[in-house]
């Protein structure tokens, strides 16, 4: 037996300031007594190893060592604690852990003198009584054996479950988790490095740029060192596992970013560029006059129609990019992810790889992927252009207050429902910094204007009217439209259209694109014929600008949406095939 690894075990009956070392014993050595915890014979239960404290003259089973009958713990040095079985106590008595406030499970420790209670999980925590060289302070720190009911000097928060340490010489008190806060960090929510400072100047009044709540100047926080920058973040917000990548940068030199390394194109002439995503030169067009054909010309990056905005057009083939999309950098930092993101312009032809990790919509355009090979989700994390162009804080036209992207604790305290579509926000969403207003990224990325082939004017996004706003009818499905919900309208021509009728689930799917679904090849086709095809799933006319065609063995299936496509292929069997009215391919 290798006894060296047991040398650091201490008797849990001894005082933490003067711990007794436990000695490992084997079954070859005759025990002097029964197990101090369970009062059973040491060797009767077949254990090959047990522990002995020669100072206290007690012995423990290997499995019983972690839960002795009596305990002297750093959280309550005044009195010993007794192990209690809640089943042996009256049912009307409710015990909570004095340290963390949680309700006890069956076993817990209790002080019969002052009613102090400690649950099992807290009893396993043995903080050091003294920290001689703390990173956050210039004096040694002593363990503070009480739940901290005042703000921590390093983070400004009150957290009773986090052990704390104090420097009585400086009247400084800090959480155990804040002792080694990094001094210099870089987060993707800000372009500069941030440094931890013990307080802010009283002339600065700022809110945290992560959670957007007030920052108390008296306590530690992270701030930007640039003279013209006023970026500030709470200590716990800036070092949150979703915000910070875990790298301490105090002694690492700051490398200036070379714009040439992130530029997506090179200028090769007047209004001519060579983009990394295309083999031909692209020419800048200042204005697209043929608005009636807007549905036929799509940006290859965001997959939205080319409208009157400036755009780049290929001089040799049918390839177009919005000027804004063509300028998207090859690499960028974004609040949606804690690592740097890199632009991927290659087509993804597998259905499972076509979903945006933020809005969960399928797309066939450009995407940003995690650059960090050590990231646990780098292989599956991707963001389409529509989501990446939204800043972490912005004001949407449908709401009077700024919206921000909250971190994990603020997102999953309860089930979040989008105020617009009334659907559950599964992963990422935007939250109002002032009131209880939440919006999913799908709703936030709807374009403000779209072009409809049966209207010469662009349709504007209407954010709902009052209940007595009158009746409207959708120009596509010819059904009544709920005027209290979002819809597209042309005020000049009195045209109104449902959002789902003009986009459906195919807003970011471009015609001519082909992808693989399971073992089947699916084509995305433009829905511009005089007679719209009938979906084999819902048996309705395909309403949106694209539809899907797949050959199921010898049968051709048409789907109006990705939902119908999934349902039909996943639910098909030979009995269904015989009943379907499909076209046999010869």
Short mmCIF file of C-alpha atoms in Angstrom, two decimals, residues 52-232:
data_model
loop_
_atom_site.label_atom_id
_atom_site.label_comp_id
_atom_site.label_asym_id
_atom_site.label_seq_id
_atom_site.Cartn_x
_atom_site.Cartn_y
_atom_site.Cartn_z
CA UNK A 52 -6.20 5.76 13.51
CA UNK A 53 -5.61 8.95 15.50
CA UNK A 54 -3.11 8.14 18.23
CA UNK A 55 -3.61 11.54 19.92
CA UNK A 56 -7.41 11.24 20.26
CA UNK A 57 -7.13 7.43 20.61
CA UNK A 58 -9.90 6.79 18.08
CA UNK A 59 -10.16 4.72 14.91
CA UNK A 60 -12.35 5.04 11.81
CA UNK A 61 -13.52 2.87 9.00
CA UNK A 62 -12.27 4.23 5.69
CA UNK A 63 -15.85 5.07 4.63
CA UNK A 64 -16.85 6.43 8.05
CA UNK A 65 -13.96 8.89 8.28
CA UNK A 66 -15.82 11.58 6.32
CA UNK A 67 -18.77 11.59 8.77
CA UNK A 68 -17.60 11.31 12.39
CA UNK A 69 -20.05 11.41 15.26
CA UNK A 70 -18.44 14.56 16.63
CA UNK A 71 -16.78 17.32 14.66
CA UNK A 72 -14.76 20.46 15.33
CA UNK A 73 -15.13 22.64 12.29
CA UNK A 74 -13.58 25.99 11.25
CA UNK A 75 -17.05 27.42 10.69
CA UNK A 76 -17.83 26.92 14.39
CA UNK A 77 -14.68 26.68 16.49
CA UNK A 78 -16.40 27.55 19.79
CA UNK A 79 -18.19 24.22 20.34
CA UNK A 80 -18.12 20.65 18.99
CA UNK A 81 -20.80 19.55 16.57
CA UNK A 82 -22.80 16.30 16.78
CA UNK A 83 -23.89 14.23 13.79
CA UNK A 84 -27.71 14.18 13.70
CA UNK A 85 -30.13 11.90 11.88
CA UNK A 86 -33.21 13.99 11.05
CA UNK A 87 -35.43 10.88 11.21
CA UNK A 88 -34.85 10.73 14.95
CA UNK A 89 -36.12 14.30 15.46
CA UNK A 90 -39.64 15.65 15.62
CA UNK A 91 -41.31 16.19 12.26
CA UNK A 92 -42.31 19.77 13.06
CA UNK A 93 -38.71 20.82 13.59
CA UNK A 94 -37.10 22.33 10.48
CA UNK A 95 -33.34 22.75 10.53
CA UNK A 96 -31.45 24.93 8.10
CA UNK A 97 -27.73 25.18 7.65
CA UNK A 98 -26.57 28.23 9.61
CA UNK A 99 -23.78 28.78 7.09
CA UNK A 100 -25.44 28.49 3.66
CA UNK A 101 -29.15 28.64 4.59
CA UNK A 102 -30.10 25.44 2.78
CA UNK A 103 -32.57 22.92 4.17
CA UNK A 104 -30.88 19.83 5.53
CA UNK A 105 -30.95 16.41 4.05
CA UNK A 106 -31.20 13.44 6.41
CA UNK A 107 -27.74 13.84 8.01
CA UNK A 108 -26.33 17.11 9.38
CA UNK A 109 -24.21 18.46 12.23
CA UNK A 110 -25.72 20.33 15.16
CA UNK A 111 -24.39 22.24 18.14
CA UNK A 112 -26.38 21.38 21.26
CA UNK A 113 -25.12 24.52 23.04
CA UNK A 114 -26.04 27.29 20.58
CA UNK A 115 -28.18 25.50 17.95
CA UNK A 116 -25.62 26.04 15.19
CA UNK A 117 -26.31 23.71 12.23
CA UNK A 118 -24.08 22.62 9.36
CA UNK A 119 -25.28 20.52 6.45
CA UNK A 120 -23.24 17.67 4.98
CA UNK A 121 -21.90 19.61 2.01
CA UNK A 122 -20.63 22.48 4.19
CA UNK A 123 -19.07 20.08 6.67
CA UNK A 124 -16.67 18.84 3.96
CA UNK A 125 -15.29 22.35 3.39
CA UNK A 126 -12.15 22.96 5.39
CA UNK A 127 -10.77 26.41 4.60
CA UNK A 128 -7.25 27.34 5.65
CA UNK A 129 -7.12 29.34 8.86
CA UNK A 130 -4.40 31.65 7.53
CA UNK A 131 -3.34 32.70 4.03
CA UNK A 132 0.14 34.14 4.26
CA UNK A 133 0.66 35.53 0.73
CA UNK A 134 -2.70 36.40 -0.81
CA UNK A 135 -2.73 37.78 -4.33
CA UNK A 136 -5.35 40.41 -3.55
CA UNK A 137 -3.77 41.94 -0.42
CA UNK A 138 -0.35 42.88 0.98
CA UNK A 139 -0.93 41.42 4.47
CA UNK A 140 -1.70 37.85 5.60
CA UNK A 141 -5.41 37.04 5.82
CA UNK A 142 -7.12 35.22 8.69
CA UNK A 143 -10.17 33.05 8.33
CA UNK A 144 -13.34 34.82 9.48
CA UNK A 145 -15.46 32.11 11.18
CA UNK A 146 -18.82 33.70 10.55
CA UNK A 147 -21.07 33.99 7.48
CA UNK A 148 -20.19 37.31 5.90
CA UNK A 149 -23.17 39.66 6.27
CA UNK A 150 -21.40 42.72 4.83
CA UNK A 151 -20.19 43.31 1.25
CA UNK A 152 -16.90 41.75 0.22
CA UNK A 153 -14.27 44.46 -0.40
CA UNK A 154 -13.13 42.76 -3.62
CA UNK A 155 -16.51 42.19 -5.32
CA UNK A 156 -19.05 44.25 -3.35
CA UNK A 157 -21.46 41.30 -2.90
CA UNK A 158 -22.93 39.63 0.18
CA UNK A 159 -22.64 35.85 -0.06
CA UNK A 160 -23.08 33.94 3.19
CA UNK A 161 -22.20 30.58 1.66
CA UNK A 162 -18.76 31.76 0.54
CA UNK A 163 -16.12 31.57 3.34
CA UNK A 164 -14.40 34.85 4.05
CA UNK A 165 -11.03 36.10 5.24
CA UNK A 166 -10.09 39.32 7.03
CA UNK A 167 -7.11 41.56 7.54
CA UNK A 168 -7.85 43.22 10.88
CA UNK A 169 -4.89 45.54 10.43
CA UNK A 170 -6.54 47.15 7.35
CA UNK A 171 -10.18 46.38 8.13
CA UNK A 172 -10.23 44.43 4.87
CA UNK A 173 -12.56 41.47 4.36
CA UNK A 174 -12.84 39.29 1.29
CA UNK A 175 -14.57 36.14 0.06
CA UNK A 176 -12.41 33.06 -0.33
CA UNK A 177 -13.38 32.97 -4.03
CA UNK A 178 -12.21 36.59 -4.45
CA UNK A 179 -8.75 36.26 -2.88
CA UNK A 180 -7.11 35.28 -6.17
CA UNK A 181 -9.12 37.34 -8.62
CA UNK A 182 -7.01 37.99 -11.74
CA UNK A 183 -5.45 41.43 -11.94
CA UNK A 184 -5.67 41.86 -15.73
CA UNK A 185 -8.17 40.15 -18.05
CA UNK A 186 -9.64 40.48 -21.53
CA UNK A 187 -13.32 39.81 -22.22
CA UNK A 188 -15.07 39.69 -25.58
CA UNK A 189 -17.53 42.41 -24.54
CA UNK A 190 -14.84 45.10 -24.67
CA UNK A 191 -11.98 45.88 -27.04
CA UNK A 192 -9.44 46.73 -24.30
CA UNK A 193 -8.00 44.85 -21.36
CA UNK A 194 -9.56 45.34 -17.91
CA UNK A 195 -7.74 45.71 -14.61
CA UNK A 196 -9.06 44.95 -11.12
CA UNK A 197 -9.04 48.02 -8.91
CA UNK A 198 -10.08 48.22 -5.21
CA UNK A 199 -12.36 51.21 -5.75
CA UNK A 200 -13.53 53.75 -8.32
CA UNK A 201 -12.98 57.48 -8.25
CA UNK A 202 -15.96 59.22 -6.60
CA UNK A 203 -16.33 61.35 -9.72
CA UNK A 204 -17.22 58.26 -11.76
CA UNK A 205 -20.82 57.14 -11.76
CA UNK A 206 -21.25 54.10 -13.92
CA UNK A 207 -23.22 50.88 -14.29
CA UNK A 208 -21.77 47.44 -14.93
CA UNK A 209 -21.49 46.86 -18.68
CA UNK A 210 -22.27 43.17 -18.26
CA UNK A 211 -25.35 43.08 -16.00
CA UNK A 212 -26.16 46.83 -16.39
CA UNK A 213 -26.73 47.33 -12.68
CA UNK A 214 -25.12 50.03 -10.55
CA UNK A 215 -21.45 49.71 -9.57
CA UNK A 216 -20.65 50.76 -5.99
CA UNK A 217 -17.47 52.88 -6.05
CA UNK A 218 -16.38 51.68 -2.60
CA UNK A 219 -15.68 48.09 -3.66
CA UNK A 220 -13.45 46.28 -6.12
CA UNK A 221 -14.38 46.04 -9.80
CA UNK A 222 -12.81 45.80 -13.25
CA UNK A 223 -12.27 48.92 -15.30
CA UNK A 224 -10.53 49.94 -18.51
CA UNK A 225 -7.17 51.69 -18.19
CA UNK A 226 -7.58 53.76 -21.35
CA UNK A 227 -8.03 57.42 -20.47
CA UNK A 228 -10.91 57.98 -22.86
CA UNK A 229 -12.73 54.76 -21.93
CA UNK A 230 -15.18 54.49 -19.04
CA UNK A 231 -15.91 50.75 -19.24
CA UNK A 232 -16.64 49.21 -15.82
#
